[in-house]
XYZ file of C-alpha atoms in Angstrom:
302
model
C 296.957 -29.575 230.570
C 294.041 -27.469 231.051
C 290.831 -28.729 232.690
C 287.133 -28.436 231.353
C 286.393 -26.505 234.771
C 289.032 -24.095 233.966
C 287.957 -23.312 230.606
C 284.223 -22.716 231.249
C 284.097 -19.530 229.798
C 284.701 -20.922 226.335
C 282.680 -23.926 225.594
C 285.521 -26.010 224.254
C 288.431 -24.267 225.019
C 291.120 -22.437 222.937
C 292.912 -24.647 220.712
C 291.193 -27.589 219.154
C 292.902 -29.790 216.594
C 290.895 -31.183 213.614
C 292.509 -34.291 213.640
C 293.474 -36.396 210.659
C 292.298 -40.105 210.377
C 295.670 -42.412 210.397
C 295.296 -45.208 207.819
C 297.284 -48.305 207.695
C 299.272 -49.903 204.407
C 295.611 -51.597 203.749
C 293.578 -48.663 203.682
C 291.760 -49.402 207.157
C 291.654 -46.948 209.972
C 294.305 -47.399 212.309
C 293.100 -46.862 215.726
C 295.704 -47.241 217.657
C 297.882 -44.896 215.656
C 294.781 -42.627 216.222
C 295.027 -42.970 220.111
C 298.551 -42.052 220.273
C 298.201 -39.094 217.994
C 295.320 -37.758 219.849
C 297.447 -37.857 223.103
C 300.469 -36.086 221.507
C 298.209 -33.319 220.515
C 296.893 -32.738 223.988
C 300.943 -32.835 224.998
C 301.242 -30.132 222.173
C 298.657 -27.908 223.795
C 295.285 -29.065 222.406
C 292.421 -28.374 224.890
C 290.173 -30.186 222.442
C 290.013 -33.041 219.153
C 287.499 -32.709 216.486
C 287.153 -36.054 215.142
C 285.749 -36.997 211.725
C 285.648 -33.422 210.210
C 287.019 -32.272 207.263
C 290.571 -33.039 208.155
C 289.610 -36.209 209.349
C 288.209 -37.203 205.578
C 284.806 -37.861 206.797
C 283.389 -38.131 203.554
C 285.300 -41.130 202.933
C 284.690 -42.751 206.376
C 281.830 -45.167 207.184
C 279.438 -44.290 210.214
C 280.880 -47.378 211.891
C 284.464 -46.077 211.274
C 283.651 -42.437 212.616
C 282.096 -44.179 215.603
C 285.001 -45.998 216.113
C 287.380 -43.196 216.174
C 285.347 -41.185 218.732
C 285.519 -43.849 221.198
C 289.293 -44.663 220.740
C 290.118 -40.904 220.993
C 287.706 -40.392 224.041
C 289.479 -43.216 225.656
C 292.776 -42.205 224.620
C 292.860 -38.726 226.007
C 290.970 -38.868 229.175
C 287.700 -36.743 230.746
C 289.703 -33.641 230.795
C 290.164 -33.001 226.784
C 286.875 -32.016 224.743
C 286.504 -34.720 222.111
C 283.860 -33.102 219.351
C 282.362 -35.357 216.689
C 281.737 -34.419 212.910
C 278.226 -35.171 212.875
C 277.195 -33.321 209.796
C 275.738 -34.720 206.808
C 273.324 -33.240 203.516
C 270.991 -35.557 204.737
C 268.959 -33.857 207.856
C 268.154 -37.655 208.933
C 271.490 -38.784 208.695
C 273.036 -35.786 210.646
C 270.406 -36.496 213.255
C 271.341 -39.981 213.543
C 274.964 -39.315 213.757
C 274.532 -36.771 216.187
C 272.426 -38.792 218.590
C 275.054 -41.405 218.616
C 277.856 -39.079 219.214
C 276.016 -37.822 222.321
C 275.309 -41.469 223.237
C 279.416 -42.556 222.847
C 279.720 -39.494 225.344
C 281.072 -36.759 222.881
C 281.591 -33.277 224.547
C 280.113 -31.618 221.438
C 279.177 -31.959 217.771
C 280.406 -30.068 214.617
C 278.026 -30.065 212.276
C 278.680 -28.869 208.532
C 276.423 -26.794 206.539
C 274.805 -29.095 204.168
C 276.812 -29.813 200.931
C 275.878 -29.836 197.288
C 271.932 -29.965 197.822
C 272.104 -26.206 198.558
C 269.227 -25.509 200.746
C 267.586 -22.285 201.316
C 268.334 -20.375 204.452
C 264.782 -21.819 206.046
C 265.818 -24.878 204.718
C 269.068 -24.494 207.308
C 267.373 -23.456 209.847
C 264.983 -26.283 209.748
C 268.153 -28.687 209.115
C 270.020 -27.675 212.358
C 266.951 -27.491 214.745
C 266.321 -30.995 213.968
C 269.967 -32.022 214.627
C 269.706 -29.583 217.965
C 266.448 -31.112 219.080
C 267.610 -34.519 218.352
C 270.233 -34.258 221.112
C 269.193 -31.346 223.382
C 272.333 -31.902 225.969
C 275.046 -31.976 223.239
C 276.649 -28.779 222.628
C 276.710 -27.575 218.996
C 279.335 -26.223 216.853
C 278.057 -25.121 213.515
C 280.107 -25.166 210.967
C 280.277 -22.791 207.671
C 282.638 -23.518 204.739
C 281.292 -22.114 201.775
C 283.834 -23.368 199.648
C 283.209 -26.974 200.520
C 279.583 -26.882 200.626
C 278.604 -24.442 197.947
C 276.086 -22.991 200.414
C 276.634 -19.928 202.824
C 274.764 -20.404 206.746
C 273.747 -16.846 206.885
C 274.405 -14.631 210.343
C 270.324 -13.952 210.563
C 269.830 -17.578 210.134
C 272.557 -18.287 212.890
C 270.468 -15.693 215.263
C 267.249 -17.512 214.776
C 269.004 -20.735 215.967
C 270.097 -19.137 219.097
C 266.941 -20.121 221.147
C 268.247 -23.445 220.860
C 270.184 -23.925 224.375
C 272.656 -26.075 222.537
C 273.722 -23.926 219.675
C 276.900 -22.447 221.503
C 279.462 -22.022 218.902
C 280.449 -21.486 215.580
C 283.351 -22.227 213.409
C 283.704 -19.418 210.622
C 285.769 -20.739 207.619
C 284.207 -18.299 205.155
C 288.019 -16.805 204.628
C 286.988 -13.287 206.150
C 287.231 -11.707 209.608
C 283.760 -9.903 208.781
C 281.975 -12.973 209.189
C 283.125 -13.234 212.887
C 281.737 -9.344 213.204
C 278.695 -10.090 211.267
C 277.898 -13.198 214.214
C 278.734 -10.877 216.922
C 276.182 -8.183 215.798
C 273.687 -10.786 215.307
C 273.888 -12.894 218.320
C 275.801 -11.594 220.998
C 278.525 -12.865 223.119
C 276.698 -16.025 223.953
C 277.750 -17.484 220.632
C 281.326 -18.716 220.931
C 283.251 -18.017 217.528
C 285.990 -20.259 216.731
C 288.512 -19.677 213.410
C 288.428 -22.444 210.907
C 291.498 -20.970 209.475
C 294.953 -20.981 211.318
C 296.336 -17.761 209.030
C 293.281 -15.874 210.258
C 293.413 -16.630 214.071
C 295.201 -13.824 215.109
C 292.716 -11.550 213.135
C 289.923 -13.327 214.418
C 290.793 -12.966 217.768
C 290.896 -9.312 217.319
C 287.555 -9.064 216.389
C 285.923 -11.312 219.091
C 286.474 -15.037 218.178
C 287.572 -17.230 220.936
C 289.983 -19.916 219.475
C 290.617 -21.898 216.830
C 289.816 -25.398 215.038
C 293.291 -25.836 213.698
C 295.255 -28.077 211.180
C 298.351 -26.464 211.644
C 298.099 -27.776 215.554
C 299.354 -31.424 214.724
C 302.660 -29.453 213.977
C 303.143 -26.496 216.044
C 300.386 -26.673 218.806
C 302.637 -25.045 221.433
C 303.132 -22.130 219.534
C 299.328 -21.607 218.611
C 298.761 -21.900 222.475
C 301.420 -19.134 222.953
C 300.010 -17.004 220.433
C 296.691 -17.151 221.591
C 297.758 -16.805 225.339
C 300.073 -13.796 224.055
C 297.175 -11.964 222.411
C 294.707 -12.591 225.656
C 297.692 -11.071 227.869
C 297.926 -8.265 225.847
C 301.158 -8.834 224.342
C 299.866 -8.382 221.033
C 303.404 -7.451 219.529
C 304.612 -11.095 220.533
C 301.110 -12.738 219.342
C 302.080 -11.016 215.781
C 305.589 -12.347 215.840
C 303.978 -15.811 216.000
C 301.252 -15.034 213.546
C 304.255 -13.995 210.994
C 306.670 -16.553 211.699
C 303.767 -19.511 211.210
C 302.440 -17.608 207.780
C 304.584 -19.912 205.650
C 303.417 -22.749 207.171
C 299.728 -22.202 207.088
C 300.152 -21.408 203.623
C 301.512 -24.407 202.669
C 299.164 -26.692 204.590
C 296.322 -25.258 202.145
C 298.813 -25.349 198.810
C 296.659 -27.877 197.682
C 293.370 -29.875 199.187
C 293.233 -30.473 202.944
C 294.131 -32.723 204.669
C 296.765 -33.801 201.994
C 299.481 -31.419 203.194
C 299.026 -32.173 206.590
C 299.056 -35.374 206.179
C 302.752 -35.181 204.220
C 303.859 -32.975 207.037
C 303.113 -35.759 209.721
C 304.712 -38.309 207.560
C 307.942 -35.840 207.503
C 307.734 -35.466 211.196
C 307.826 -39.156 212.075
C 303.866 -39.967 212.157
C 303.313 -42.497 209.322
C 299.235 -41.677 209.028
C 299.103 -42.662 205.746
C 297.858 -41.644 202.532
C 294.308 -40.165 202.465
C 291.628 -42.034 200.862
C 290.876 -41.668 197.449
C 290.070 -39.586 195.056
C 292.445 -37.758 197.431
C 296.220 -38.579 196.588
C 299.419 -38.318 198.531
C 301.111 -34.752 198.040
C 303.572 -34.529 195.101
C 307.263 -34.608 195.175
C 307.623 -31.124 194.550
C 305.076 -29.414 197.114
C 306.406 -32.078 199.622
C 310.147 -30.702 199.115
C 309.093 -27.263 199.729
C 306.708 -28.526 202.757
C 309.983 -29.940 204.248
C 312.327 -27.060 203.695
C 309.330 -24.687 205.193
C 309.334 -27.051 208.476
C 312.973 -27.330 208.627
C 313.105 -23.091 208.617
C 310.976 -22.775 211.667
C 312.233 -20.899 214.526
C 313.338 -23.200 217.135
C 311.998 -22.000 220.291
């Protein structure tokens, strides 16, 4: 297990898992299972856990539930594992309040998504993130660009303008292109730690300057992802490429429909009763579940 001190060259380690939120049969958040799952993810190579992000179904969680999840996971994994809280909102006031609460609860950082639906201009995005940064100046922030979900793009020049906020330290790149990493590095320099938001693009993004990944697949293959990252960093590119290619079918299957529907099904196949996603999301259909089961069974045993 890597300590925070050992990973000081990157703000949150190399492999972070965007953790699912387990639900009991009655639909309530299963905090006991969340604690066990978080510990398992650490045992499987995660340097950090992101709670209440996209994969954690934040849109259907109350702020109280999100606060409980953060505190539960922090207690479960201990002080040497990074815990980030998803605190984004399309309301600046709500995001400010949630980020302050995360800081007060001892989070190591906050994942702050671009405001969704209301599609602010770049000036509005800059103002939004400045307000969040000022609200919790000692809490490191990871800005999160995922235009396929938000309908709005946070442009690299806007991120560069925010670099005078000392707690803007990282960026989750989920636009689906490696070009985003290059543009961010050219605009912001090495001070901004860029994380891939897509398991399938992790290796290509490492090659153009990303430092790690906020992963979904690490629920299932965390040790292999960690091995791929380490192989690349140690110059063993052919080994990293082998992992990348072996895991592609799983990466694709986990996004064959809306995340986190497939990963919750995969966890259930793996013996973790994390429950169905909350409505309006549904369980994975039987045909997709059968395909996912075959892919999991076909993964090389190493």
